[in-house]
Coordinates of C-alpha atoms in Angstrom, one line a residue:
X1 CA -7.5 -35.8 -26.0
X2 CA -4.6 -38.1 -26.0
X3 CA -4.2 -41.2 -28.2
X4 CA -2.8 -44.4 -26.8
X5 CA -2.0 -47.8 -28.2
X6 CA -3.1 -50.8 -26.2
X7 CA -1.6 -53.3 -28.6
X8 CA -1.2 -54.0 -32.2
X9 CA -3.9 -52.5 -34.3
X10 CA -5.6 -50.7 -31.4
X11 CA -5.9 -46.9 -31.0
X12 CA -7.7 -45.2 -28.2
X13 CA -8.8 -41.7 -27.4
X14 CA -10.1 -40.1 -24.2
X15 CA -13.8 -39.0 -24.2
X16 CA -14.3 -35.2 -24.4
X17 CA -16.0 -33.3 -21.6
X18 CA -19.7 -32.5 -22.2
X19 CA -22.1 -30.2 -20.4
X20 CA -23.3 -33.0 -18.1
X21 CA -21.5 -36.2 -19.3
X22 CA -18.3 -36.8 -21.4
X23 CA -18.8 -38.1 -24.9
X24 CA -16.7 -40.4 -27.1
X25 CA -14.4 -39.1 -29.8
X26 CA -12.5 -40.7 -32.6
X27 CA -9.5 -39.2 -34.5
X28 CA -9.3 -39.7 -38.3
X29 CA -6.9 -38.4 -40.9
X30 CA -8.8 -37.0 -43.8
X31 CA -8.0 -36.5 -47.5
X32 CA -10.0 -35.0 -50.3
X33 CA -10.8 -36.7 -53.6
X34 CA -7.5 -35.5 -55.0
X35 CA -5.8 -37.2 -52.0
X36 CA -4.6 -33.9 -50.6
X37 CA -4.3 -34.2 -46.9
X38 CA -6.6 -32.2 -44.7
X39 CA -5.0 -33.5 -41.5
X40 CA -6.0 -35.3 -38.4
X41 CA -9.4 -34.3 -37.0
X42 CA -11.3 -35.2 -33.8
X43 CA -14.9 -36.2 -34.4
X44 CA -17.7 -36.8 -31.9
X45 CA -19.2 -40.3 -32.2
X46 CA -22.9 -40.0 -33.0
X47 CA -24.8 -43.3 -33.3
X48 CA -28.0 -41.3 -33.9
X49 CA -26.5 -39.8 -37.1
X50 CA -27.1 -42.2 -40.0
X51 CA -24.6 -40.5 -42.3
X52 CA -20.8 -40.8 -42.7
X53 CA -18.8 -37.7 -41.5
X54 CA -20.3 -34.3 -41.0
X55 CA -18.2 -31.1 -40.9
X56 CA -19.0 -27.4 -40.5
X57 CA -19.3 -25.6 -43.8
X58 CA -15.9 -23.9 -43.6
X59 CA -14.1 -27.2 -43.2
X60 CA -16.2 -28.9 -45.9
X61 CA -14.9 -26.4 -48.5
X62 CA -11.6 -28.4 -48.6
X63 CA -13.5 -31.4 -49.8
X64 CA -15.6 -29.7 -52.5
X65 CA -13.2 -30.9 -55.2
X66 CA -15.0 -34.2 -54.8
X67 CA -18.5 -32.9 -54.4
X68 CA -21.3 -35.0 -55.8
X69 CA -24.0 -33.6 -58.1
X70 CA -26.9 -32.0 -56.3
X71 CA -29.2 -34.9 -57.4
X72 CA -27.0 -37.2 -55.2
X73 CA -27.1 -35.0 -52.0
X74 CA -28.9 -36.6 -49.1
X75 CA -31.8 -35.6 -47.0
X76 CA -32.3 -36.6 -43.3
X77 CA -35.4 -36.3 -41.1
X78 CA -34.8 -34.7 -37.7
X79 CA -37.1 -33.9 -34.9
X80 CA -37.4 -30.3 -36.2
X81 CA -37.5 -30.8 -40.0
X82 CA -35.7 -32.3 -42.9
X83 CA -32.1 -31.3 -43.5
X84 CA -30.5 -31.4 -47.0
X85 CA -26.7 -32.2 -46.9
X86 CA -24.1 -31.4 -49.5
X87 CA -22.0 -34.5 -50.1
X88 CA -18.3 -34.9 -51.2
X89 CA -16.1 -38.0 -51.7
X90 CA -13.1 -38.3 -49.4
X91 CA -10.7 -40.8 -47.9
X92 CA -10.3 -41.4 -44.1
X93 CA -7.4 -43.1 -42.5
X94 CA -7.9 -44.7 -39.1
X95 CA -5.8 -47.3 -37.2
X96 CA -3.6 -47.7 -40.3
X97 CA -6.5 -48.4 -42.6
X98 CA -7.8 -46.2 -45.4
X99 CA -11.6 -46.0 -46.1
X100 CA -13.4 -44.3 -48.9
X101 CA -16.0 -42.1 -47.2
X102 CA -18.4 -39.2 -47.8
X103 CA -18.1 -35.9 -46.1
X104 CA -21.4 -33.9 -45.5
X105 CA -22.3 -30.5 -44.5
X106 CA -25.8 -29.0 -44.2
X107 CA -27.0 -26.9 -47.2
X108 CA -28.3 -24.4 -44.7
X109 CA -26.8 -23.9 -41.3
X110 CA -23.4 -24.5 -39.8
X111 CA -23.0 -28.2 -39.2
X112 CA -20.7 -29.8 -36.6
X113 CA -17.9 -32.4 -36.4
X114 CA -19.6 -35.8 -36.2
X115 CA -18.8 -39.4 -37.3
X116 CA -22.0 -41.4 -37.9
X117 CA -23.1 -44.9 -38.4
X118 CA -22.2 -45.1 -42.1
X119 CA -18.5 -45.0 -41.1
X120 CA -18.8 -46.5 -37.5
X121 CA -20.4 -49.7 -38.9
X122 CA -17.3 -50.3 -40.9
X123 CA -15.0 -50.3 -37.9
X124 CA -14.5 -52.4 -34.8
X125 CA -15.1 -49.9 -32.0
X126 CA -15.0 -50.2 -28.2
X127 CA -16.8 -47.5 -26.2
X128 CA -15.6 -48.0 -22.7
X129 CA -17.8 -45.6 -20.7
X130 CA -16.5 -46.3 -17.2
X131 CA -12.9 -45.6 -18.2
X132 CA -14.0 -42.9 -20.8
X133 CA -12.0 -44.3 -23.7
X134 CA -13.1 -44.9 -27.3
X135 CA -11.0 -47.4 -29.1
X136 CA -10.6 -48.7 -32.7
X137 CA -9.7 -52.4 -32.5
X138 CA -7.7 -54.4 -35.0
X139 CA -9.8 -55.8 -37.9
X140 CA -11.0 -59.3 -37.4
X141 CA -9.3 -61.9 -39.6
X142 CA -11.3 -63.1 -42.6
X143 CA -13.3 -66.1 -41.9
X144 CA -13.2 -65.6 -38.1
X145 CA -16.6 -66.0 -36.4
X146 CA -17.0 -63.8 -33.3
X147 CA -19.6 -66.2 -31.8

């Protein structure tokens, strides 16, 4: 997965191969609540996941320093059942911009590397299926109307 810059404030990554079809990926640099760097990580874009960033349990452990109390953990409904997620505060850096985010992992089960709508809705993203590129675009200037 190679990153490329198509201009100021734009970062793009190639889709990853899937079983039948390729899927979009974004790369983020993550930091825990103490601002210790975890490093750059590739995450599958999942618009069906309402949450922020999901990681497997082993990777989540780095972020436990910022774990929220159990009363603030989240629960999601899936086709199979409800899933309780442990939640920790973190910082993500993408396209030169830092965002306060949450990292989640399932209380039971393994989890996977996903970036969901809670983070995606804060970014300007282009998913170019025909060319199999996912791009983070420059932030729109304040007061600009896209219409």
